[in-house]
């Protein structure tokens, strides 16, 4: 064996063994890391499924309790609502009278006073107009209105180019009921 002072091109054997070992350990480390991540995700998934099932059970219990409470309350309140409906339907609703007058008053007639008697469903209206044709038109409009049972005209006078007159209207009972709508 000759000793040479010129460096040789060959690599020592222990360096190639270290490289082989590094690759093997890197591959094994990667597999172990992936295995740990997989097991961790499986455990996390199992815990989440358990929590979801617990929450679903709680929601179901709350729904059952809520529905029972609501049903009980509804059963208790329905008779009260039916009594209230009867009371409301028997009450008078003056707004309907004003709606009726607004819709059925001729454009040239001006109402100056208004009196309502709820016991016999009568309205006494004082009105005025520039001409007698408006009086005739207003009378025919009131007589053609199905909500008005009878129309009486009185107190006709002419003062300073104004015709003044009164109407006594007897309304149908439905007009002043709370549930009735004026057409």
CSV table of C-alpha atoms in Angstrom, one decimal:
chain,number,residue,atom,x,y,z
A,1,UNK,CA,0.0,0.0,0.0
A,2,UNK,CA,1.4,3.2,-1.1
A,3,UNK,CA,0.9,6.4,0.6
A,4,UNK,CA,0.1,9.3,-1.6
A,5,UNK,CA,-0.1,12.9,-0.7
A,6,UNK,CA,-2.4,13.7,-3.5
A,7,UNK,CA,-6.1,13.6,-2.4
A,8,UNK,CA,-8.2,10.9,-3.9
A,9,UNK,CA,-11.6,11.1,-5.4
A,10,UNK,CA,-13.3,8.4,-3.3
A,11,UNK,CA,-15.6,9.3,-0.4
A,12,UNK,CA,-15.2,7.6,2.9
A,13,UNK,CA,-17.7,4.8,3.6
A,14,UNK,CA,-19.0,6.2,6.9
A,15,UNK,CA,-20.3,9.4,5.1
A,16,UNK,CA,-22.6,7.4,2.7
A,17,UNK,CA,-23.9,5.4,5.6
A,18,UNK,CA,-24.8,8.6,7.5
A,19,UNK,CA,-26.7,9.8,4.4
A,20,UNK,CA,-28.7,6.6,4.1
A,21,UNK,CA,-29.5,6.7,7.8
A,22,UNK,CA,-30.7,10.4,7.6
A,23,UNK,CA,-33.1,9.5,4.7
A,24,UNK,CA,-34.4,6.5,6.6
A,25,UNK,CA,-34.9,8.6,9.8
A,26,UNK,CA,-36.6,11.4,7.9
A,27,UNK,CA,-39.0,9.0,6.3
A,28,UNK,CA,-39.8,7.3,9.6
A,29,UNK,CA,-40.2,10.7,11.4
A,30,UNK,CA,-42.6,11.9,8.7
A,31,UNK,CA,-44.7,8.7,9.0
A,32,UNK,CA,-44.8,9.0,12.8
A,33,UNK,CA,-45.8,12.7,12.6
A,34,UNK,CA,-48.7,11.8,10.2
A,35,UNK,CA,-49.7,8.9,12.4
A,36,UNK,CA,-49.9,11.2,15.5
A,37,UNK,CA,-51.9,13.8,13.5
A,38,UNK,CA,-54.3,11.1,12.3
A,39,UNK,CA,-54.8,9.7,15.8
A,40,UNK,CA,-55.3,13.2,17.2
A,41,UNK,CA,-57.9,14.0,14.6
A,42,UNK,CA,-59.7,10.7,15.3
A,43,UNK,CA,-59.8,11.5,19.0
A,44,UNK,CA,-61.0,15.1,18.3
A,45,UNK,CA,-63.7,13.8,16.0
A,46,UNK,CA,-65.0,11.4,18.6
A,47,UNK,CA,-65.1,14.1,21.2
A,48,UNK,CA,-67.0,16.4,18.9
A,49,UNK,CA,-69.6,13.7,18.0
A,50,UNK,CA,-70.1,13.2,21.7
A,51,UNK,CA,-70.7,16.9,22.3
A,52,UNK,CA,-73.0,17.2,19.3
A,53,UNK,CA,-75.2,14.3,20.6
A,54,UNK,CA,-75.3,15.8,24.1
A,55,UNK,CA,-76.4,19.2,22.6
A,56,UNK,CA,-79.0,17.5,20.4
A,57,UNK,CA,-80.5,15.8,23.4
A,58,UNK,CA,-80.7,19.1,25.3
A,59,UNK,CA,-82.3,20.8,22.4
A,60,UNK,CA,-84.9,18.0,22.1
A,61,UNK,CA,-85.7,18.2,25.8
A,62,UNK,CA,-86.1,22.0,25.6
A,63,UNK,CA,-88.4,21.7,22.5
A,64,UNK,CA,-90.6,19.1,24.3
A,65,UNK,CA,-90.8,21.3,27.4
A,66,UNK,CA,-91.5,24.4,25.3
A,67,UNK,CA,-94.2,22.8,23.3
A,68,UNK,CA,-96.0,21.5,26.4
A,69,UNK,CA,-95.9,24.9,28.0
A,70,UNK,CA,-97.2,26.6,24.9
A,71,UNK,CA,-100.0,24.1,24.4
A,72,UNK,CA,-101.0,24.5,28.1
A,73,UNK,CA,-101.0,28.3,27.8
A,74,UNK,CA,-103.0,28.1,24.6
A,75,UNK,CA,-105.6,25.9,26.1
A,76,UNK,CA,-105.9,28.3,29.0
A,77,UNK,CA,-106.1,31.4,26.8
A,78,UNK,CA,-108.5,30.3,24.1
A,79,UNK,CA,-111.7,30.6,26.2
A,80,UNK,CA,-110.5,34.1,27.2
A,81,UNK,CA,-110.0,35.1,23.6
A,82,UNK,CA,-113.4,33.8,22.7
A,83,UNK,CA,-115.0,35.9,25.5
A,84,UNK,CA,-113.0,38.9,24.3
A,85,UNK,CA,-114.2,38.4,20.7
A,86,UNK,CA,-117.8,38.5,21.9
A,87,UNK,CA,-117.2,41.7,23.9
A,88,UNK,CA,-115.4,43.4,21.0
A,89,UNK,CA,-118.1,42.4,18.5
A,90,UNK,CA,-120.8,43.9,20.8
A,91,UNK,CA,-118.9,47.2,21.3
A,92,UNK,CA,-119.6,50.2,19.1
A,93,UNK,CA,-117.0,51.6,16.8
A,94,UNK,CA,-117.5,55.2,16.0
A,95,UNK,CA,-114.7,55.2,13.5
A,96,UNK,CA,-117.0,53.3,11.2
A,97,UNK,CA,-119.5,56.1,11.3
A,98,UNK,CA,-116.9,58.7,10.3
A,99,UNK,CA,-115.6,56.4,7.5
A,100,UNK,CA,-119.2,56.1,6.2
A,101,UNK,CA,-119.8,59.8,6.3
A,102,UNK,CA,-116.4,60.5,4.6
A,103,UNK,CA,-117.2,58.1,1.8
A,104,UNK,CA,-120.8,59.0,1.4
A,105,UNK,CA,-120.8,62.8,1.7
A,106,UNK,CA,-121.3,64.6,-1.6
A,107,UNK,CA,-118.3,66.8,-2.5
A,108,UNK,CA,-120.4,70.1,-2.5
A,109,UNK,CA,-121.9,69.4,1.0
A,110,UNK,CA,-120.1,70.5,4.1
A,111,UNK,CA,-121.1,68.9,7.5
A,112,UNK,CA,-121.2,71.6,10.2
A,113,UNK,CA,-122.3,69.5,13.2
A,114,UNK,CA,-122.7,65.9,14.1
A,115,UNK,CA,-124.6,64.1,16.9
A,116,UNK,CA,-124.7,60.3,17.5
A,117,UNK,CA,-127.1,58.4,19.7
A,118,UNK,CA,-125.7,54.8,20.2
A,119,UNK,CA,-129.0,53.5,21.8
A,120,UNK,CA,-131.0,53.8,18.7
A,121,UNK,CA,-128.2,54.1,16.1
A,122,UNK,CA,-129.1,57.5,14.9
A,123,UNK,CA,-127.0,60.3,13.6
A,124,UNK,CA,-128.2,63.9,13.3
A,125,UNK,CA,-126.1,65.9,10.8
A,126,UNK,CA,-126.3,69.6,10.1
A,127,UNK,CA,-124.9,70.5,6.7
A,128,UNK,CA,-124.8,73.3,4.2
A,129,UNK,CA,-124.2,73.8,0.5
A,130,UNK,CA,-124.1,76.5,-2.1
A,131,UNK,CA,-127.0,75.0,-4.1
A,132,UNK,CA,-130.2,72.9,-3.7
A,133,UNK,CA,-128.9,70.3,-6.2
A,134,UNK,CA,-126.3,69.3,-3.6
A,135,UNK,CA,-129.1,68.7,-1.1
A,136,UNK,CA,-130.9,66.4,-3.6
A,137,UNK,CA,-127.7,64.5,-4.5
A,138,UNK,CA,-126.8,64.0,-0.8
A,139,UNK,CA,-130.3,62.7,0.0
A,140,UNK,CA,-130.1,60.2,-2.9
A,141,UNK,CA,-126.6,59.1,-1.9
A,142,UNK,CA,-127.7,58.4,1.7
A,143,UNK,CA,-130.9,56.6,0.5
A,144,UNK,CA,-128.8,54.4,-1.8
A,145,UNK,CA,-126.4,53.4,0.9
A,146,UNK,CA,-127.2,49.9,2.3
A,147,UNK,CA,-125.7,50.7,5.8
A,148,UNK,CA,-128.3,53.5,6.3
A,149,UNK,CA,-131.8,52.1,7.2
A,150,UNK,CA,-133.7,55.4,6.9
A,151,UNK,CA,-133.0,59.0,5.9
A,152,UNK,CA,-135.1,62.0,7.2
A,153,UNK,CA,-134.4,65.5,5.8
A,154,UNK,CA,-135.4,68.6,7.8
A,155,UNK,CA,-134.5,72.1,8.8
A,156,UNK,CA,-134.1,73.3,5.2
A,157,UNK,CA,-133.4,77.0,5.0
A,158,UNK,CA,-131.5,79.5,2.8
A,159,UNK,CA,-129.3,82.0,4.5
A,160,UNK,CA,-127.1,84.3,2.5
A,161,UNK,CA,-126.7,82.1,-0.6
A,162,UNK,CA,-126.2,79.0,1.6
A,163,UNK,CA,-128.7,76.2,1.9
A,164,UNK,CA,-128.7,74.8,5.4
A,165,UNK,CA,-130.3,71.5,6.2
A,166,UNK,CA,-130.3,68.5,8.6
A,167,UNK,CA,-130.3,64.8,8.1
A,168,UNK,CA,-131.5,62.2,10.6
A,169,UNK,CA,-129.9,58.9,9.6
A,170,UNK,CA,-130.8,55.6,11.2
A,171,UNK,CA,-127.9,53.2,10.8
A,172,UNK,CA,-127.9,49.4,10.5
A,173,UNK,CA,-126.6,47.7,13.7
A,174,UNK,CA,-123.6,46.2,11.8
A,175,UNK,CA,-122.2,49.7,11.0
A,176,UNK,CA,-121.2,50.4,14.5
A,177,UNK,CA,-120.0,46.9,15.4
A,178,UNK,CA,-116.3,46.6,16.0
A,179,UNK,CA,-115.8,43.9,13.4
A,180,UNK,CA,-117.6,45.6,10.5
A,181,UNK,CA,-115.7,47.2,7.7
A,182,UNK,CA,-117.1,50.1,5.6
A,183,UNK,CA,-117.1,49.4,1.9
